[in-house]
Protein backbone atom coordinates (compact mmCIF):
# COMPACT_ATOMS: atom_id res chain seq x y z
CA UNK A 1 0.00 0.00 0.00
CA UNK A 2 1.09 3.55 -0.64
CA UNK A 3 0.69 6.68 1.43
CA UNK A 4 1.45 10.35 0.94
CA UNK A 5 2.29 12.95 3.55
CA UNK A 6 2.20 16.66 2.88
CA UNK A 7 4.01 18.21 5.76
CA UNK A 8 2.47 21.66 5.62
CA UNK A 9 -1.27 22.30 5.56
CA UNK A 10 -0.78 26.00 4.81
CA UNK A 11 2.10 27.97 3.34
CA UNK A 12 1.92 31.77 3.26
CA UNK A 13 4.50 33.56 1.11
CA UNK A 14 5.00 37.01 -0.30
CA UNK A 15 4.57 37.66 -4.01
CA UNK A 16 7.75 37.09 -6.02
CA UNK A 17 9.30 35.02 -3.21
CA UNK A 18 10.35 31.41 -3.79
CA UNK A 19 8.27 28.57 -2.40
CA UNK A 20 8.70 24.88 -1.65
CA UNK A 21 5.79 22.57 -0.87
CA UNK A 22 6.93 19.36 0.74
CA UNK A 23 5.72 15.86 -0.05
CA UNK A 24 6.90 12.50 1.23
CA UNK A 25 5.57 9.13 0.19
CA UNK A 26 5.89 5.54 1.26
CA UNK A 27 5.56 2.49 -0.94
CA UNK A 28 6.99 -1.00 -1.17
CA UNK A 29 6.74 -0.97 -4.98
CA UNK A 30 7.65 1.40 -7.78
CA UNK A 31 5.39 4.41 -8.07
CA UNK A 32 4.49 7.31 -10.29
CA UNK A 33 4.22 10.69 -8.57
CA UNK A 34 2.03 13.66 -9.35
CA UNK A 35 1.28 17.18 -8.23
CA UNK A 36 -2.22 18.48 -8.84
CA UNK A 37 -3.46 22.04 -8.33
CA UNK A 38 -6.96 23.08 -7.34
CA UNK A 39 -7.91 26.72 -7.84
CA UNK A 40 -10.81 28.04 -5.73
CA UNK A 41 -14.13 26.39 -6.59
CA UNK A 42 -12.64 24.30 -9.35
CA UNK A 43 -11.65 20.70 -9.96
CA UNK A 44 -8.10 19.37 -9.92
CA UNK A 45 -5.71 19.76 -12.81
CA UNK A 46 -2.35 18.16 -13.32
CA UNK A 47 0.63 20.37 -12.56
CA UNK A 48 3.39 17.86 -13.26
CA UNK A 49 4.27 14.19 -13.00
CA UNK A 50 7.25 11.96 -12.46
CA UNK A 51 7.13 8.68 -14.33
CA UNK A 52 10.78 7.79 -14.94
CA UNK A 53 14.05 9.27 -16.17
CA UNK A 54 15.29 12.65 -15.01
CA UNK A 55 14.51 13.27 -11.38
CA UNK A 56 13.80 16.96 -12.00
CA UNK A 57 10.48 17.45 -13.72
CA UNK A 58 9.04 20.69 -14.97
CA UNK A 59 5.36 21.47 -15.05
CA UNK A 60 3.00 24.23 -15.99
CA UNK A 61 3.12 27.79 -14.65
CA UNK A 62 6.84 27.65 -13.82
CA UNK A 63 6.60 24.88 -11.21
CA UNK A 64 9.09 22.06 -10.92
CA UNK A 65 9.56 19.09 -8.63
CA UNK A 66 12.43 16.82 -7.77
CA UNK A 67 12.09 13.11 -7.14
CA UNK A 68 14.42 11.84 -4.44
CA UNK A 69 14.18 8.09 -4.12
CA UNK A 70 16.49 7.76 -1.12
CA UNK A 71 14.45 10.28 0.86
CA UNK A 72 11.13 9.19 -0.68
CA UNK A 73 10.30 12.80 -1.39
CA UNK A 74 8.79 14.76 -4.26
CA UNK A 75 8.93 18.41 -3.26
CA UNK A 76 7.35 21.10 -5.42
CA UNK A 77 9.16 24.39 -6.03
CA UNK A 78 8.73 27.68 -7.79
CA UNK A 79 11.43 30.39 -7.79
CA UNK A 80 9.02 33.33 -7.82
CA UNK A 81 5.31 33.07 -7.05
CA UNK A 82 2.46 35.24 -8.29
CA UNK A 83 -0.91 36.08 -6.82
CA UNK A 84 -2.46 33.76 -9.40
CA UNK A 85 -0.67 30.79 -7.78
CA UNK A 86 -3.02 30.99 -4.82
CA UNK A 87 -4.55 27.52 -4.72
CA UNK A 88 -4.47 24.19 -2.98
CA UNK A 89 -1.80 21.76 -4.08
CA UNK A 90 -2.04 18.00 -3.80
CA UNK A 91 0.75 15.48 -4.01
CA UNK A 92 -0.32 12.05 -5.22
CA UNK A 93 1.11 8.61 -5.87
CA UNK A 94 0.03 5.59 -7.87
CA UNK A 95 1.51 2.13 -8.13
CA UNK A 96 3.27 1.27 -11.36
CA UNK A 97 1.21 -1.33 -13.17
CA UNK A 98 -1.62 -1.14 -10.65
CA UNK A 99 -5.30 -0.35 -11.19
CA UNK A 100 -4.49 3.34 -11.50
CA UNK A 101 -5.79 4.11 -8.03
CA UNK A 102 -4.21 7.38 -6.99
CA UNK A 103 -3.55 8.11 -3.33
CA UNK A 104 -3.68 11.80 -2.52
CA UNK A 105 -2.03 13.75 0.24
CA UNK A 106 -4.10 16.00 2.46
CA UNK A 107 -3.19 19.11 0.49
CA UNK A 108 -1.22 22.30 1.06
CA UNK A 109 -2.97 25.64 0.79
CA UNK A 110 -0.64 28.20 -0.77
CA UNK A 111 -1.58 31.79 -0.02
CA UNK A 112 0.29 34.65 -1.67
CA UNK A 113 0.60 37.99 0.06
CA UNK A 114 1.14 41.13 -2.05
CA UNK B 1 -14.57 17.77 -26.12
CA UNK B 2 -16.31 18.51 -22.84
CA UNK B 3 -13.92 16.26 -20.92
CA UNK B 4 -15.41 15.12 -17.60
CA UNK B 5 -18.73 16.64 -16.58
CA UNK B 6 -20.69 16.24 -13.36
CA UNK B 7 -24.38 16.75 -12.63
CA UNK B 8 -25.60 18.48 -10.50
CA UNK B 9 -23.13 21.16 -9.38
CA UNK B 10 -24.86 21.76 -6.04
CA UNK B 11 -27.44 19.89 -4.00
CA UNK B 12 -28.95 20.11 -0.54
CA UNK B 13 -30.52 16.98 0.91
CA UNK B 14 -32.34 16.19 4.12
CA UNK B 15 -31.12 13.28 6.22
CA UNK B 16 -32.53 10.04 4.86
CA UNK B 17 -33.17 11.26 1.32
CA UNK B 18 -31.54 9.57 -1.64
CA UNK B 19 -29.92 10.95 -4.75
CA UNK B 20 -27.71 10.05 -7.69
CA UNK B 21 -24.71 11.98 -8.94
CA UNK B 22 -23.90 11.60 -12.62
CA UNK B 23 -20.43 11.66 -14.13
CA UNK B 24 -19.94 11.62 -17.88
CA UNK B 25 -16.76 11.61 -19.97
CA UNK B 26 -16.33 11.87 -23.71
CA UNK B 27 -12.68 10.76 -23.90
CA UNK B 28 -13.39 7.03 -24.27
CA UNK B 29 -11.64 6.37 -20.97
CA UNK B 30 -11.81 2.89 -19.50
CA UNK B 31 -11.27 3.75 -15.84
CA UNK B 32 -13.51 6.05 -13.82
CA UNK B 33 -13.41 7.10 -10.17
CA UNK B 34 -15.47 8.81 -7.51
CA UNK B 35 -13.72 10.78 -4.76
CA UNK B 36 -14.90 12.88 -1.88
CA UNK B 37 -12.97 15.92 -0.69
CA UNK B 38 -13.15 17.08 2.89
CA UNK B 39 -11.11 19.85 4.56
CA UNK B 40 -7.71 18.65 5.71
CA UNK B 41 -8.22 15.15 4.31
CA UNK B 42 -7.40 15.54 0.65
CA UNK B 43 -9.32 13.33 -1.76
CA UNK B 44 -10.46 9.89 -0.72
CA UNK B 45 -11.52 7.24 -3.18
CA UNK B 46 -15.10 6.03 -2.76
CA UNK B 47 -15.54 3.58 -5.66
CA UNK B 48 -13.94 3.06 -9.01
CA UNK B 49 -14.55 1.17 -12.24
CA UNK B 50 -12.06 -0.39 -14.63
CA UNK B 51 -14.58 -0.92 -17.38
CA UNK B 52 -18.23 -1.03 -18.38
CA UNK B 53 -20.20 -3.26 -16.05
CA UNK B 54 -17.46 -3.50 -13.39
CA UNK B 55 -17.07 -1.59 -10.14
CA UNK B 56 -14.87 -1.89 -7.06
CA UNK B 57 -14.70 -0.40 -3.59
CA UNK B 58 -12.23 2.27 -2.71
CA UNK B 59 -11.13 3.64 0.62
CA UNK B 60 -14.50 4.95 1.92
CA UNK B 61 -17.33 3.02 0.17
CA UNK B 62 -19.86 2.75 3.00
CA UNK B 63 -23.17 4.49 2.35
CA UNK B 64 -22.57 4.74 -1.41
CA UNK B 65 -23.35 2.60 -4.41
CA UNK B 66 -22.19 2.95 -8.00
CA UNK B 67 -23.06 1.71 -11.44
CA UNK B 68 -21.26 1.74 -14.79
CA UNK B 69 -23.86 0.60 -17.30
CA UNK B 70 -22.31 2.63 -20.10
CA UNK B 71 -18.63 3.23 -20.67
CA UNK B 72 -19.03 6.98 -20.68
CA UNK B 73 -21.11 7.25 -17.50
CA UNK B 74 -20.39 6.50 -13.85
CA UNK B 75 -23.19 7.03 -11.34
CA UNK B 76 -22.77 7.52 -7.60
CA UNK B 77 -25.80 6.85 -5.42
CA UNK B 78 -26.54 7.79 -1.85
CA UNK B 79 -29.24 5.47 -0.54
CA UNK B 80 -30.00 7.30 2.71
CA UNK B 81 -28.06 10.52 3.06
CA UNK B 82 -26.38 11.37 6.35
CA UNK B 83 -24.78 14.66 7.51
CA UNK B 84 -21.38 12.88 7.41
CA UNK B 85 -21.77 12.71 3.64
CA UNK B 86 -21.68 16.49 3.34
CA UNK B 87 -18.70 16.95 1.06
CA UNK B 88 -17.50 17.91 -2.38
CA UNK B 89 -17.58 14.97 -4.77
CA UNK B 90 -15.23 14.66 -7.71
CA UNK B 91 -15.32 12.27 -10.60
CA UNK B 92 -12.21 11.42 -12.59
CA UNK B 93 -11.29 9.22 -15.53
CA UNK B 94 -8.22 7.78 -17.19
CA UNK B 95 -7.20 5.21 -19.75
CA UNK B 96 -4.08 3.47 -18.44
CA UNK B 97 -2.28 1.65 -21.17
CA UNK B 98 0.23 -1.02 -20.21
CA UNK B 99 3.68 0.25 -21.04
CA UNK B 100 2.55 3.87 -21.43
CA UNK B 101 3.37 5.54 -18.15
CA UNK B 102 2.01 8.91 -19.23
CA UNK B 103 -1.50 7.47 -19.47
CA UNK B 104 -1.84 7.26 -15.68
CA UNK B 105 -2.89 10.91 -15.44
CA UNK B 106 -6.45 11.29 -14.17
CA UNK B 107 -8.79 13.92 -15.58
CA UNK B 108 -11.17 15.51 -13.10
CA UNK B 109 -14.65 16.94 -13.32
CA UNK B 110 -15.57 20.29 -11.72
CA UNK B 111 -17.15 18.71 -8.63
CA UNK B 112 -20.54 18.48 -6.94
CA UNK B 113 -21.04 20.25 -3.63
CA UNK B 114 -23.46 18.25 -1.49
CA UNK B 115 -24.89 19.39 1.83
CA UNK B 116 -26.93 17.03 3.99
CA UNK B 117 -28.94 18.71 6.75
PDB file of C-alpha atoms in Angstrom:
ATOM      1  CA  UNK A   1       0.000   0.000   0.000  1.00  0.00           C
ATOM      2  CA  UNK A   2       1.088   3.546  -0.642  1.00  0.00           C
ATOM      3  CA  UNK A   3       0.693   6.679   1.434  1.00  0.00           C
ATOM      4  CA  UNK A   4       1.450  10.351   0.936  1.00  0.00           C
ATOM      5  CA  UNK A   5       2.290  12.953   3.553  1.00  0.00           C
ATOM      6  CA  UNK A   6       2.195  16.662   2.877  1.00  0.00           C
ATOM      7  CA  UNK A   7       4.005  18.205   5.759  1.00  0.00           C
ATOM      8  CA  UNK A   8       2.470  21.663   5.618  1.00  0.00           C
ATOM      9  CA  UNK A   9      -1.272  22.299   5.562  1.00  0.00           C
ATOM     10  CA  UNK A  10      -0.784  26.001   4.811  1.00  0.00           C
ATOM     11  CA  UNK A  11       2.099  27.971   3.343  1.00  0.00           C
ATOM     12  CA  UNK A  12       1.918  31.770   3.263  1.00  0.00           C
ATOM     13  CA  UNK A  13       4.502  33.558   1.109  1.00  0.00           C
ATOM     14  CA  UNK A  14       4.998  37.014  -0.305  1.00  0.00           C
ATOM     15  CA  UNK A  15       4.568  37.660  -4.009  1.00  0.00           C
ATOM     16  CA  UNK A  16       7.750  37.085  -6.019  1.00  0.00           C
ATOM     17  CA  UNK A  17       9.298  35.023  -3.208  1.00  0.00           C
ATOM     18  CA  UNK A  18      10.351  31.407  -3.786  1.00  0.00           C
ATOM     19  CA  UNK A  19       8.268  28.575  -2.396  1.00  0.00           C
ATOM     20  CA  UNK A  20       8.698  24.885  -1.650  1.00  0.00           C
ATOM     21  CA  UNK A  21       5.793  22.575  -0.872  1.00  0.00           C
ATOM     22  CA  UNK A  22       6.928  19.357   0.735  1.00  0.00           C
ATOM     23  CA  UNK A  23       5.717  15.858  -0.045  1.00  0.00           C
ATOM     24  CA  UNK A  24       6.902  12.499   1.226  1.00  0.00           C
ATOM     25  CA  UNK A  25       5.571   9.134   0.186  1.00  0.00           C
ATOM     26  CA  UNK A  26       5.887   5.539   1.256  1.00  0.00           C
ATOM     27  CA  UNK A  27       5.560   2.487  -0.937  1.00  0.00           C
ATOM     28  CA  UNK A  28       6.988  -1.001  -1.172  1.00  0.00           C
ATOM     29  CA  UNK A  29       6.744  -0.967  -4.977  1.00  0.00           C
ATOM     30  CA  UNK A  30       7.646   1.400  -7.782  1.00  0.00           C
ATOM     31  CA  UNK A  31       5.389   4.408  -8.071  1.00  0.00           C
ATOM     32  CA  UNK A  32       4.486   7.306 -10.286  1.00  0.00           C
ATOM     33  CA  UNK A  33       4.223  10.685  -8.567  1.00  0.00           C
ATOM     34  CA  UNK A  34       2.027  13.662  -9.345  1.00  0.00           C
ATOM     35  CA  UNK A  35       1.285  17.178  -8.228  1.00  0.00           C
ATOM     36  CA  UNK A  36      -2.219  18.477  -8.838  1.00  0.00           C
ATOM     37  CA  UNK A  37      -3.456  22.038  -8.332  1.00  0.00           C
ATOM     38  CA  UNK A  38      -6.958  23.080  -7.345  1.00  0.00           C
ATOM     39  CA  UNK A  39      -7.906  26.718  -7.837  1.00  0.00           C
ATOM     40  CA  UNK A  40     -10.810  28.035  -5.731  1.00  0.00           C
ATOM     41  CA  UNK A  41     -14.133  26.394  -6.586  1.00  0.00           C
ATOM     42  CA  UNK A  42     -12.639  24.302  -9.353  1.00  0.00           C
ATOM     43  CA  UNK A  43     -11.649  20.700  -9.960  1.00  0.00           C
ATOM     44  CA  UNK A  44      -8.101  19.368  -9.923  1.00  0.00           C
ATOM     45  CA  UNK A  45      -5.714  19.762 -12.813  1.00  0.00           C
ATOM     46  CA  UNK A  46      -2.353  18.157 -13.316  1.00  0.00           C
ATOM     47  CA  UNK A  47       0.633  20.371 -12.556  1.00  0.00           C
ATOM     48  CA  UNK A  48       3.394  17.859 -13.262  1.00  0.00           C
ATOM     49  CA  UNK A  49       4.266  14.193 -12.996  1.00  0.00           C
ATOM     50  CA  UNK A  50       7.253  11.957 -12.460  1.00  0.00           C
ATOM     51  CA  UNK A  51       7.135   8.684 -14.328  1.00  0.00           C
ATOM     52  CA  UNK A  52      10.778   7.791 -14.942  1.00  0.00           C
ATOM     53  CA  UNK A  53      14.045   9.265 -16.174  1.00  0.00           C
ATOM     54  CA  UNK A  54      15.292  12.650 -15.015  1.00  0.00           C
ATOM     55  CA  UNK A  55      14.508  13.268 -11.376  1.00  0.00           C
ATOM     56  CA  UNK A  56      13.805  16.957 -12.005  1.00  0.00           C
ATOM     57  CA  UNK A  57      10.477  17.450 -13.718  1.00  0.00           C
ATOM     58  CA  UNK A  58       9.036  20.690 -14.972  1.00  0.00           C
ATOM     59  CA  UNK A  59       5.357  21.466 -15.048  1.00  0.00           C
ATOM     60  CA  UNK A  60       3.003  24.233 -15.991  1.00  0.00           C
ATOM     61  CA  UNK A  61       3.122  27.787 -14.652  1.00  0.00           C
ATOM     62  CA  UNK A  62       6.838  27.646 -13.818  1.00  0.00           C
ATOM     63  CA  UNK A  63       6.604  24.881 -11.213  1.00  0.00           C
ATOM     64  CA  UNK A  64       9.093  22.061 -10.925  1.00  0.00           C
ATOM     65  CA  UNK A  65       9.563  19.091  -8.626  1.00  0.00           C
ATOM     66  CA  UNK A  66      12.431  16.821  -7.766  1.00  0.00           C
ATOM     67  CA  UNK A  67      12.088  13.114  -7.136  1.00  0.00           C
ATOM     68  CA  UNK A  68      14.416  11.839  -4.436  1.00  0.00           C
ATOM     69  CA  UNK A  69      14.177   8.085  -4.119  1.00  0.00           C
ATOM     70  CA  UNK A  70      16.488   7.756  -1.116  1.00  0.00           C
ATOM     71  CA  UNK A  71      14.454  10.283   0.863  1.00  0.00           C
ATOM     72  CA  UNK A  72      11.133   9.192  -0.679  1.00  0.00           C
ATOM     73  CA  UNK A  73      10.304  12.803  -1.387  1.00  0.00           C
ATOM     74  CA  UNK A  74       8.792  14.756  -4.260  1.00  0.00           C
ATOM     75  CA  UNK A  75       8.927  18.412  -3.256  1.00  0.00           C
ATOM     76  CA  UNK A  76       7.351  21.098  -5.424  1.00  0.00           C
ATOM     77  CA  UNK A  77       9.163  24.387  -6.025  1.00  0.00           C
ATOM     78  CA  UNK A  78       8.730  27.682  -7.788  1.00  0.00           C
ATOM     79  CA  UNK A  79      11.432  30.390  -7.786  1.00  0.00           C
ATOM     80  CA  UNK A  80       9.017  33.331  -7.816  1.00  0.00           C
ATOM     81  CA  UNK A  81       5.307  33.070  -7.055  1.00  0.00           C
ATOM     82  CA  UNK A  82       2.456  35.242  -8.286  1.00  0.00           C
ATOM     83  CA  UNK A  83      -0.914  36.084  -6.815  1.00  0.00           C
ATOM     84  CA  UNK A  84      -2.457  33.764  -9.397  1.00  0.00           C
ATOM     85  CA  UNK A  85      -0.665  30.789  -7.784  1.00  0.00           C
ATOM     86  CA  UNK A  86      -3.023  30.993  -4.818  1.00  0.00           C
ATOM     87  CA  UNK A  87      -4.549  27.520  -4.717  1.00  0.00           C
ATOM     88  CA  UNK A  88      -4.468  24.188  -2.975  1.00  0.00           C
ATOM     89  CA  UNK A  89      -1.797  21.756  -4.082  1.00  0.00           C
ATOM     90  CA  UNK A  90      -2.043  17.995  -3.795  1.00  0.00           C
ATOM     91  CA  UNK A  91       0.754  15.483  -4.012  1.00  0.00           C
ATOM     92  CA  UNK A  92      -0.322  12.049  -5.217  1.00  0.00           C
ATOM     93  CA  UNK A  93       1.113   8.612  -5.874  1.00  0.00           C
ATOM     94  CA  UNK A  94       0.029   5.593  -7.874  1.00  0.00           C
ATOM     95  CA  UNK A  95       1.506   2.131  -8.128  1.00  0.00           C
ATOM     96  CA  UNK A  96       3.269   1.266 -11.357  1.00  0.00           C
ATOM     97  CA  UNK A  97       1.206  -1.331 -13.167  1.00  0.00           C
ATOM     98  CA  UNK A  98      -1.622  -1.141 -10.651  1.00  0.00           C
ATOM     99  CA  UNK A  99      -5.299  -0.346 -11.188  1.00  0.00           C
ATOM    100  CA  UNK A 100      -4.494   3.339 -11.498  1.00  0.00           C
ATOM    101  CA  UNK A 101      -5.791   4.113  -8.027  1.00  0.00           C
ATOM    102  CA  UNK A 102      -4.214   7.383  -6.987  1.00  0.00           C
ATOM    103  CA  UNK A 103      -3.554   8.105  -3.327  1.00  0.00           C
ATOM    104  CA  UNK A 104      -3.684  11.804  -2.522  1.00  0.00           C
ATOM    105  CA  UNK A 105      -2.028  13.755   0.235  1.00  0.00           C
ATOM    106  CA  UNK A 106      -4.099  16.001   2.462  1.00  0.00           C
ATOM    107  CA  UNK A 107      -3.189  19.110   0.492  1.00  0.00           C
ATOM    108  CA  UNK A 108      -1.218  22.303   1.062  1.00  0.00           C
ATOM    109  CA  UNK A 109      -2.967  25.635   0.789  1.00  0.00           C
ATOM    110  CA  UNK A 110      -0.645  28.203  -0.770  1.00  0.00           C
ATOM    111  CA  UNK A 111      -1.584  31.794  -0.023  1.00  0.00           C
ATOM    112  CA  UNK A 112       0.285  34.648  -1.669  1.00  0.00           C
ATOM    113  CA  UNK A 113       0.599  37.990   0.055  1.00  0.00           C
ATOM    114  CA  UNK A 114       1.137  41.132  -2.051  1.00  0.00           C
TER     115      UNK A 114
ATOM    116  CA  UNK B   1     -14.569  17.767 -26.118  1.00  0.00           C
ATOM    117  CA  UNK B   2     -16.315  18.509 -22.843  1.00  0.00           C
ATOM    118  CA  UNK B   3     -13.924  16.258 -20.916  1.00  0.00           C
ATOM    119  CA  UNK B   4     -15.410  15.120 -17.599  1.00  0.00           C
ATOM    120  CA  UNK B   5     -18.733  16.639 -16.581  1.00  0.00           C
ATOM    121  CA  UNK B   6     -20.687  16.237 -13.359  1.00  0.00           C
ATOM    122  CA  UNK B   7     -24.381  16.754 -12.626  1.00  0.00           C
ATOM    123  CA  UNK B   8     -25.602  18.482 -10.502  1.00  0.00           C
ATOM    124  CA  UNK B   9     -23.132  21.155  -9.384  1.00  0.00           C
ATOM    125  CA  UNK B  10     -24.860  21.762  -6.044  1.00  0.00           C
ATOM    126  CA  UNK B  11     -27.438  19.886  -4.005  1.00  0.00           C
ATOM    127  CA  UNK B  12     -28.946  20.106  -0.542  1.00  0.00           C
ATOM    128  CA  UNK B  13     -30.523  16.977   0.909  1.00  0.00           C
ATOM    129  CA  UNK B  14     -32.335  16.193   4.119  1.00  0.00           C
ATOM    130  CA  UNK B  15     -31.119  13.285   6.215  1.00  0.00           C
ATOM    131  CA  UNK B  16     -32.531  10.044   4.861  1.00  0.00           C
ATOM    132  CA  UNK B  17     -33.167  11.264   1.325  1.00  0.00           C
ATOM    133  CA  UNK B  18     -31.543   9.570  -1.637  1.00  0.00           C
ATOM    134  CA  UNK B  19     -29.924  10.945  -4.749  1.00  0.00           C
ATOM    135  CA  UNK B  20     -27.712  10.051  -7.688  1.00  0.00           C
ATOM    136  CA  UNK B  21     -24.713  11.975  -8.944  1.00  0.00           C
ATOM    137  CA  UNK B  22     -23.899  11.605 -12.616  1.00  0.00           C
ATOM    138  CA  UNK B  23     -20.430  11.659 -14.130  1.00  0.00           C
ATOM    139  CA  UNK B  24     -19.942  11.625 -17.882  1.00  0.00           C
ATOM    140  CA  UNK B  25     -16.764  11.611 -19.970  1.00  0.00           C
ATOM    141  CA  UNK B  26     -16.325  11.868 -23.714  1.00  0.00           C
ATOM    142  CA  UNK B  27     -12.684  10.760 -23.904  1.00  0.00           C
ATOM    143  CA  UNK B  28     -13.391   7.030 -24.273  1.00  0.00           C
ATOM    144  CA  UNK B  29     -11.635   6.371 -20.969  1.00  0.00           C
ATOM    145  CA  UNK B  30     -11.807   2.893 -19.497  1.00  0.00           C
ATOM    146  CA  UNK B  31     -11.273   3.749 -15.845  1.00  0.00           C
ATOM    147  CA  UNK B  32     -13.506   6.054 -13.821  1.00  0.00           C
ATOM    148  CA  UNK B  33     -13.407   7.096 -10.170  1.00  0.00           C
ATOM    149  CA  UNK B  34     -15.467   8.807  -7.509  1.00  0.00           C
ATOM    150  CA  UNK B  35     -13.724  10.783  -4.760  1.00  0.00           C
ATOM    151  CA  UNK B  36     -14.901  12.879  -1.883  1.00  0.00           C
ATOM    152  CA  UNK B  37     -12.971  15.920  -0.690  1.00  0.00           C
ATOM    153  CA  UNK B  38     -13.147  17.076   2.892  1.00  0.00           C
ATOM    154  CA  UNK B  39     -11.107  19.855   4.559  1.00  0.00           C
ATOM    155  CA  UNK B  40      -7.714  18.645   5.712  1.00  0.00           C
ATOM    156  CA  UNK B  41      -8.219  15.152   4.306  1.00  0.00           C
ATOM    157  CA  UNK B  42      -7.397  15.536   0.647  1.00  0.00           C
ATOM    158  CA  UNK B  43      -9.319  13.334  -1.760  1.00  0.00           C
ATOM    159  CA  UNK B  44     -10.465   9.892  -0.716  1.00  0.00           C
ATOM    160  CA  UNK B  45     -11.517   7.239  -3.178  1.00  0.00           C
ATOM    161  CA  UNK B  46     -15.100   6.026  -2.758  1.00  0.00           C
ATOM    162  CA  UNK B  47     -15.535   3.583  -5.662  1.00  0.00           C
ATOM    163  CA  UNK B  48     -13.940   3.056  -9.011  1.00  0.00           C
ATOM    164  CA  UNK B  49     -14.551   1.174 -12.236  1.00  0.00           C
ATOM    165  CA  UNK B  50     -12.056  -0.387 -14.630  1.00  0.00           C
ATOM    166  CA  UNK B  51     -14.584  -0.922 -17.381  1.00  0.00           C
ATOM    167  CA  UNK B  52     -18.230  -1.027 -18.377  1.00  0.00           C
ATOM    168  CA  UNK B  53     -20.199  -3.262 -16.048  1.00  0.00           C
ATOM    169  CA  UNK B  54     -17.464  -3.504 -13.388  1.00  0.00           C
ATOM    170  CA  UNK B  55     -17.072  -1.595 -10.135  1.00  0.00           C
ATOM    171  CA  UNK B  56     -14.870  -1.894  -7.058  1.00  0.00           C
ATOM    172  CA  UNK B  57     -14.698  -0.404  -3.594  1.00  0.00           C
ATOM    173  CA  UNK B  58     -12.227   2.273  -2.712  1.00  0.00           C
ATOM    174  CA  UNK B  59     -11.129   3.645   0.624  1.00  0.00           C
ATOM    175  CA  UNK B  60     -14.495   4.955   1.916  1.00  0.00           C
ATOM    176  CA  UNK B  61     -17.327   3.020   0.172  1.00  0.00           C
ATOM    177  CA  UNK B  62     -19.864   2.750   3.003  1.00  0.00           C
ATOM    178  CA  UNK B  63     -23.173   4.490   2.346  1.00  0.00           C
ATOM    179  CA  UNK B  64     -22.567   4.741  -1.409  1.00  0.00           C
ATOM    180  CA  UNK B  65     -23.354   2.602  -4.414  1.00  0.00           C
ATOM    181  CA  UNK B  66     -22.190   2.953  -8.001  1.00  0.00           C
ATOM    182  CA  UNK B  67     -23.062   1.708 -11.437  1.00  0.00           C
ATOM    183  CA  UNK B  68     -21.263   1.737 -14.789  1.00  0.00           C
ATOM    184  CA  UNK B  69     -23.860   0.598 -17.303  1.00  0.00           C
ATOM    185  CA  UNK B  70     -22.312   2.628 -20.104  1.00  0.00           C
ATOM    186  CA  UNK B  71     -18.634   3.228 -20.667  1.00  0.00           C
ATOM    187  CA  UNK B  72     -19.030   6.983 -20.677  1.00  0.00           C
ATOM    188  CA  UNK B  73     -21.114   7.254 -17.498  1.00  0.00           C
ATOM    189  CA  UNK B  74     -20.388   6.504 -13.854  1.00  0.00           C
ATOM    190  CA  UNK B  75     -23.189   7.028 -11.341  1.00  0.00           C
ATOM    191  CA  UNK B  76     -22.769   7.515  -7.603  1.00  0.00           C
ATOM    192  CA  UNK B  77     -25.804   6.851  -5.421  1.00  0.00           C
ATOM    193  CA  UNK B  78     -26.537   7.792  -1.847  1.00  0.00           C
ATOM    194  CA  UNK B  79     -29.242   5.474  -0.542  1.00  0.00           C
ATOM    195  CA  UNK B  80     -29.996   7.298   2.710  1.00  0.00           C
ATOM    196  CA  UNK B  81     -28.061  10.517   3.061  1.00  0.00           C
ATOM    197  CA  UNK B  82     -26.378  11.375   6.354  1.00  0.00           C
ATOM    198  CA  UNK B  83     -24.778  14.657   7.510  1.00  0.00           C
ATOM    199  CA  UNK B  84     -21.384  12.883   7.414  1.00  0.00           C
ATOM    200  CA  UNK B  85     -21.767  12.707   3.639  1.00  0.00           C
ATOM    201  CA  UNK B  86     -21.680  16.487   3.340  1.00  0.00           C
ATOM    202  CA  UNK B  87     -18.699  16.952   1.058  1.00  0.00           C
ATOM    203  CA  UNK B  88     -17.496  17.912  -2.384  1.00  0.00           C
ATOM    204  CA  UNK B  89     -17.582  14.966  -4.771  1.00  0.00           C
ATOM    205  CA  UNK B  90     -15.228  14.657  -7.713  1.00  0.00           C
ATOM    206  CA  UNK B  91     -15.318  12.275 -10.602  1.00  0.00           C
ATOM    207  CA  UNK B  92     -12.205  11.416 -12.594  1.00  0.00           C
ATOM    208  CA  UNK B  93     -11.285   9.218 -15.529  1.00  0.00           C
ATOM    209  CA  UNK B  94      -8.221   7.784 -17.194  1.00  0.00           C
ATOM    210  CA  UNK B  95      -7.200   5.213 -19.752  1.00  0.00           C
ATOM    211  CA  UNK B  96      -4.077   3.470 -18.441  1.00  0.00           C
ATOM    212  CA  UNK B  97      -2.275   1.651 -21.169  1.00  0.00           C
ATOM    213  CA  UNK B  98       0.234  -1.017 -20.215  1.00  0.00           C
ATOM    214  CA  UNK B  99       3.683   0.252 -21.037  1.00  0.00           C
ATOM    215  CA  UNK B 100       2.547   3.868 -21.429  1.00  0.00           C
ATOM    216  CA  UNK B 101       3.366   5.541 -18.149  1.00  0.00           C
ATOM    217  CA  UNK B 102       2.008   8.912 -19.225  1.00  0.00           C
ATOM    218  CA  UNK B 103      -1.499   7.471 -19.465  1.00  0.00           C
ATOM    219  CA  UNK B 104      -1.841   7.258 -15.685  1.00  0.00           C
ATOM    220  CA  UNK B 105      -2.887  10.913 -15.445  1.00  0.00           C
ATOM    221  CA  UNK B 106      -6.450  11.286 -14.171  1.00  0.00           C
ATOM    222  CA  UNK B 107      -8.789  13.921 -15.577  1.00  0.00           C
ATOM    223  CA  UNK B 108     -11.166  15.506 -13.098  1.00  0.00           C
ATOM    224  CA  UNK B 109     -14.646  16.937 -13.317  1.00  0.00           C
ATOM    225  CA  UNK B 110     -15.569  20.289 -11.715  1.00  0.00           C
ATOM    226  CA  UNK B 111     -17.150  18.713  -8.633  1.00  0.00           C
ATOM    227  CA  UNK B 112     -20.544  18.482  -6.936  1.00  0.00           C
ATOM    228  CA  UNK B 113     -21.036  20.254  -3.633  1.00  0.00           C
ATOM    229  CA  UNK B 114     -23.463  18.247  -1.486  1.00  0.00           C
ATOM    230  CA  UNK B 115     -24.891  19.389   1.827  1.00  0.00           C
ATOM    231  CA  UNK B 116     -26.930  17.034   3.995  1.00  0.00           C
ATOM    232  CA  UNK B 117     -28.939  18.712   6.746  1.00  0.00           C
TER     233      UNK B 117
END
